[in-house]
PDB file of C-alpha atoms in Angstrom:
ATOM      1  CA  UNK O1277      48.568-176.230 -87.966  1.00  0.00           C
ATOM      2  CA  UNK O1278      52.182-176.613 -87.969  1.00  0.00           C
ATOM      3  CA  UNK O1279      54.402-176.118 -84.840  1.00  0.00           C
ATOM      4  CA  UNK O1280      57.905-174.829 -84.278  1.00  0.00           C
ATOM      5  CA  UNK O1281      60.349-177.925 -83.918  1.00  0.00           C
ATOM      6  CA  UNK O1282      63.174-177.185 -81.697  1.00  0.00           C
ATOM      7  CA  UNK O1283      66.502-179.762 -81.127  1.00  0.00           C
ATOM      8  CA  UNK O1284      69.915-180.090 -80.346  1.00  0.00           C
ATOM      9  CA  UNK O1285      72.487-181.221 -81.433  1.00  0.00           C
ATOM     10  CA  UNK O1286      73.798-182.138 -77.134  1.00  0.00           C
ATOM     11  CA  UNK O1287      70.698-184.454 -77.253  1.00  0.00           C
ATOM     12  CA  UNK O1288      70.435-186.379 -80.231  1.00  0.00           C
ATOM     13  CA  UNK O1289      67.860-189.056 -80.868  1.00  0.00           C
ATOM     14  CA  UNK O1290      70.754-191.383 -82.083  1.00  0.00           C
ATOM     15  CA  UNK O1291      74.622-191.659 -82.105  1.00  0.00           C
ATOM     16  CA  UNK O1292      76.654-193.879 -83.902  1.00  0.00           C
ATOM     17  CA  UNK O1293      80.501-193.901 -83.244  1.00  0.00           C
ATOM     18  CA  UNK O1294      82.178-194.362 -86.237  1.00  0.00           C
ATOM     19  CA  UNK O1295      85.047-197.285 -85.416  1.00  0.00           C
ATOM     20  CA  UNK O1296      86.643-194.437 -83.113  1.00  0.00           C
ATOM     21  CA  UNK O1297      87.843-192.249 -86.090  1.00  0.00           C
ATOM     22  CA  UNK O1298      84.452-190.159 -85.779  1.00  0.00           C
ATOM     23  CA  UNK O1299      81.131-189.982 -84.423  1.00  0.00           C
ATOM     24  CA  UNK O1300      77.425-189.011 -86.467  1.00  0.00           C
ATOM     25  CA  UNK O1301      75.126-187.913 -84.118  1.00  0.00           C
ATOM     26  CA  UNK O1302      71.374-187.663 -85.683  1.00  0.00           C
ATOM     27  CA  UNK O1303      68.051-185.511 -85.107  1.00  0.00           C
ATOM     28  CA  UNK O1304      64.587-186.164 -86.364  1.00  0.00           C
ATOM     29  CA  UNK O1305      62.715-183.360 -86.940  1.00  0.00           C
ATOM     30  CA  UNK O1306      59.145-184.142 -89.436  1.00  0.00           C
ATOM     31  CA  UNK O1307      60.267-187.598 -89.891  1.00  0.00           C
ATOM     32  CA  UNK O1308      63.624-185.928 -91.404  1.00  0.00           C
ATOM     33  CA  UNK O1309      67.214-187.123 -90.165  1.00  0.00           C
ATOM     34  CA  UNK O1310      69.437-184.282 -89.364  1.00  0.00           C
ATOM     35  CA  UNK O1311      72.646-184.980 -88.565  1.00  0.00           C
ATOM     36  CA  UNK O1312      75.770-183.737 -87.441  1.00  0.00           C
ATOM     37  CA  UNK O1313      78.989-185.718 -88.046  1.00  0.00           C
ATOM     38  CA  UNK O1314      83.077-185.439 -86.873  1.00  0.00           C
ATOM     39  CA  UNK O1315      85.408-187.249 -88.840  1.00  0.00           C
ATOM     40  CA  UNK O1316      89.082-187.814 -87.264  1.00  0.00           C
ATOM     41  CA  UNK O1317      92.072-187.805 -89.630  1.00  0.00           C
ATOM     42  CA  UNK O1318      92.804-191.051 -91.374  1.00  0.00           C
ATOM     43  CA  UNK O1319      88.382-191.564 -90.900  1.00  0.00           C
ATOM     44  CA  UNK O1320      87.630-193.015 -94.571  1.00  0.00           C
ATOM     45  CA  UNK O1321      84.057-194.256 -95.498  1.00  0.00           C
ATOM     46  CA  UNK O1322      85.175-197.791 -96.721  1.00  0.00           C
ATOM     47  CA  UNK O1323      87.402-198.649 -93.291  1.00  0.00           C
ATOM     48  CA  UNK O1324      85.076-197.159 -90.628  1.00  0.00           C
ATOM     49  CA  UNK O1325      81.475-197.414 -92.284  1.00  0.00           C
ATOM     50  CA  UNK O1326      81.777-199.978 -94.784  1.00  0.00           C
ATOM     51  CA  UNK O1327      82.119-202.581 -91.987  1.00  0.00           C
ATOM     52  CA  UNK O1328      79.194-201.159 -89.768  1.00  0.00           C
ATOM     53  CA  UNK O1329      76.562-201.028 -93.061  1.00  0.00           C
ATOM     54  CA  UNK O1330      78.106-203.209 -95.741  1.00  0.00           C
ATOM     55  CA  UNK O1331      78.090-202.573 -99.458  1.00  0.00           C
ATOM     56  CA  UNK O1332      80.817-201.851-101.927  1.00  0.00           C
ATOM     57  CA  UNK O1333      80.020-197.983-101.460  1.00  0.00           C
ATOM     58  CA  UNK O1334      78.011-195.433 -99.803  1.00  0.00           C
ATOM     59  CA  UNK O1335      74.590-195.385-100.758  1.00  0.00           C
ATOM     60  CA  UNK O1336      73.261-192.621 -99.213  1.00  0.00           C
ATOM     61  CA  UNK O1337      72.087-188.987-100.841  1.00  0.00           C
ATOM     62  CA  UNK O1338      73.757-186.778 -98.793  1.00  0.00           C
ATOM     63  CA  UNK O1339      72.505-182.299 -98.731  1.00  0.00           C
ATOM     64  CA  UNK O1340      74.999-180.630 -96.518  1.00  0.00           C
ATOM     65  CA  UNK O1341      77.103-177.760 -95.061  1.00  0.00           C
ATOM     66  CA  UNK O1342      80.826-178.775 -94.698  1.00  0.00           C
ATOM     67  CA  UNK O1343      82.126-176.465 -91.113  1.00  0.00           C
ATOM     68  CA  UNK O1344      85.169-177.390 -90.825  1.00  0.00           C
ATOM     69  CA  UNK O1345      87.919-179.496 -92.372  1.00  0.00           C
ATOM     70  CA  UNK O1346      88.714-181.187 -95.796  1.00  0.00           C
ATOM     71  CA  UNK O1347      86.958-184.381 -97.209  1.00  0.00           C
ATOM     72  CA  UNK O1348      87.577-185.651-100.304  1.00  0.00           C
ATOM     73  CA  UNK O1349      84.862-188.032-101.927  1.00  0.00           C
ATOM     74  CA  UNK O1350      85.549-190.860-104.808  1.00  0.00           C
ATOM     75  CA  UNK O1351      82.497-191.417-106.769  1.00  0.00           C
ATOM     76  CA  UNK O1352      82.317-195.245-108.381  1.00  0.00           C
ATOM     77  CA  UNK O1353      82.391-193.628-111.752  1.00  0.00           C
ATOM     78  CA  UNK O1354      86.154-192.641-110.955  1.00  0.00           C
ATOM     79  CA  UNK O1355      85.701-188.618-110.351  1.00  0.00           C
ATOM     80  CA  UNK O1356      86.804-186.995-106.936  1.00  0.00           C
ATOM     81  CA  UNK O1357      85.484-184.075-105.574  1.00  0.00           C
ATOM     82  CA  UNK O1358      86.840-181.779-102.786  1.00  0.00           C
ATOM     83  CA  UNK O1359      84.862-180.360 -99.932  1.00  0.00           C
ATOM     84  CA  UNK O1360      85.954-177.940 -97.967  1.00  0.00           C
ATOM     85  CA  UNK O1361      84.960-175.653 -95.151  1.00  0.00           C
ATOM     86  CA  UNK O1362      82.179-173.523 -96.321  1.00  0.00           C
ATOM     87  CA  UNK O1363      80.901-175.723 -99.063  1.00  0.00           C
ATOM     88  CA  UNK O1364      77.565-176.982 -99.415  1.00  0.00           C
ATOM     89  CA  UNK O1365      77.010-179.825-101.231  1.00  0.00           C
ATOM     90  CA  UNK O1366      74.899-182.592-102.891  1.00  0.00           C
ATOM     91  CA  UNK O1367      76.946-185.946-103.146  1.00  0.00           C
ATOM     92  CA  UNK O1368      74.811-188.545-105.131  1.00  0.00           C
ATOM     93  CA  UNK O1369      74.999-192.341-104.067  1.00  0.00           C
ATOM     94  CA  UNK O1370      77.899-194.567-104.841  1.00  0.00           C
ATOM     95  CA  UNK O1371      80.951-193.021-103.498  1.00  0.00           C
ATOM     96  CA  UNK O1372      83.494-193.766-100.940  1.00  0.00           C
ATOM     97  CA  UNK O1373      85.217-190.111 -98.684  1.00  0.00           C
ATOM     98  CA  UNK O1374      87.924-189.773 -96.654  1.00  0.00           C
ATOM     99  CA  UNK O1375      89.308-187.316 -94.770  1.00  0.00           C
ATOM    100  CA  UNK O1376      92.305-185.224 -96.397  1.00  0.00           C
ATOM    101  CA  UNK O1377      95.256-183.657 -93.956  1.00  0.00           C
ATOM    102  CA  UNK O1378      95.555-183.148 -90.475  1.00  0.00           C
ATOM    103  CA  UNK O1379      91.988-181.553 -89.326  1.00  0.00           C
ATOM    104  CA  UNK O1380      89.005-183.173 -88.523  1.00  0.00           C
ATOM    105  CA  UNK O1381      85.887-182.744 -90.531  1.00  0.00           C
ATOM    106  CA  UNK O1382      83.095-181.711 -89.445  1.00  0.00           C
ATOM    107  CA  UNK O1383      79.701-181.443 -91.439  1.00  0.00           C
ATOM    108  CA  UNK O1384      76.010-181.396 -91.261  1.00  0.00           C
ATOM    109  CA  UNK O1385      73.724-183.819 -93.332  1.00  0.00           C
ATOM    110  CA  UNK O1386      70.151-182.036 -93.861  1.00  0.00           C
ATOM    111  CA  UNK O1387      67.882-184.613 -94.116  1.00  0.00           C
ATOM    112  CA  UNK O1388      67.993-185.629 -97.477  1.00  0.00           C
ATOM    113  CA  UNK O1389      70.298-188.385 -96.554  1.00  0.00           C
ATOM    114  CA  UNK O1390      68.597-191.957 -97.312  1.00  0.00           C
ATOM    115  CA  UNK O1391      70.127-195.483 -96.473  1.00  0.00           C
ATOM    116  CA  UNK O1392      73.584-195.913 -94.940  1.00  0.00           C
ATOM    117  CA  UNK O1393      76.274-192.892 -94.217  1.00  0.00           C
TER     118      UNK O1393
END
């Protein structure tokens, strides 16, 4: 029988500050990562990640709910997308994001992220 799984977000299992433009703060809930994620302005994935995970690009899946803020991602094939507050959103591996304007983004990854932010 299956239970009711119950955390938050003000006690995460893990936190990883992002080179102090940002912060990812994760959940596991079924073996799933949830996580919840502030990027500052000027936080881009290939300056503040790159250097923590490697690679030439973000390899994760990522499933989320964008709350607040405007990021824009660059897939390798050359196409940008924009994601703004409100939008959900699939974004496939092998793409860089960065934040665009003044505001902070803030977003929540729902567990079908795999590999490195």
């Amino acid at each position: 029988m299956h239970q009711v799984a119950v955390k938050n977000f003000s006690k995460p299992d893990q936190t990883v500050d992002l080179s102090g433009h940002g912060h990812r703060d994760t959940v596991m809930l079924d073996g799933m990562p949830v996580e919840f994620s502030e990027f500052e302005k000027g936080w881009r994935w290939s300056n503040d990640v790159k250097p923590i995970v490697g690679g030439d690009s973000c390899q994760a899946n990522h499933l989320g709910y964008c709350i607040e803020g405007h990021l824009k991602v660059h897939m390798n094939d050359g196409t940008d997308k924009d994601i703004n507050a409100g939008d959900v959103f699939e974004i496939p591996p092998g793409h860089d994001a960065e934040v665009i304007g003044d505001h902070k983004v803030v977003l929540v990854d729902f567990g079908k992220a795999m590999g490195d932010m």
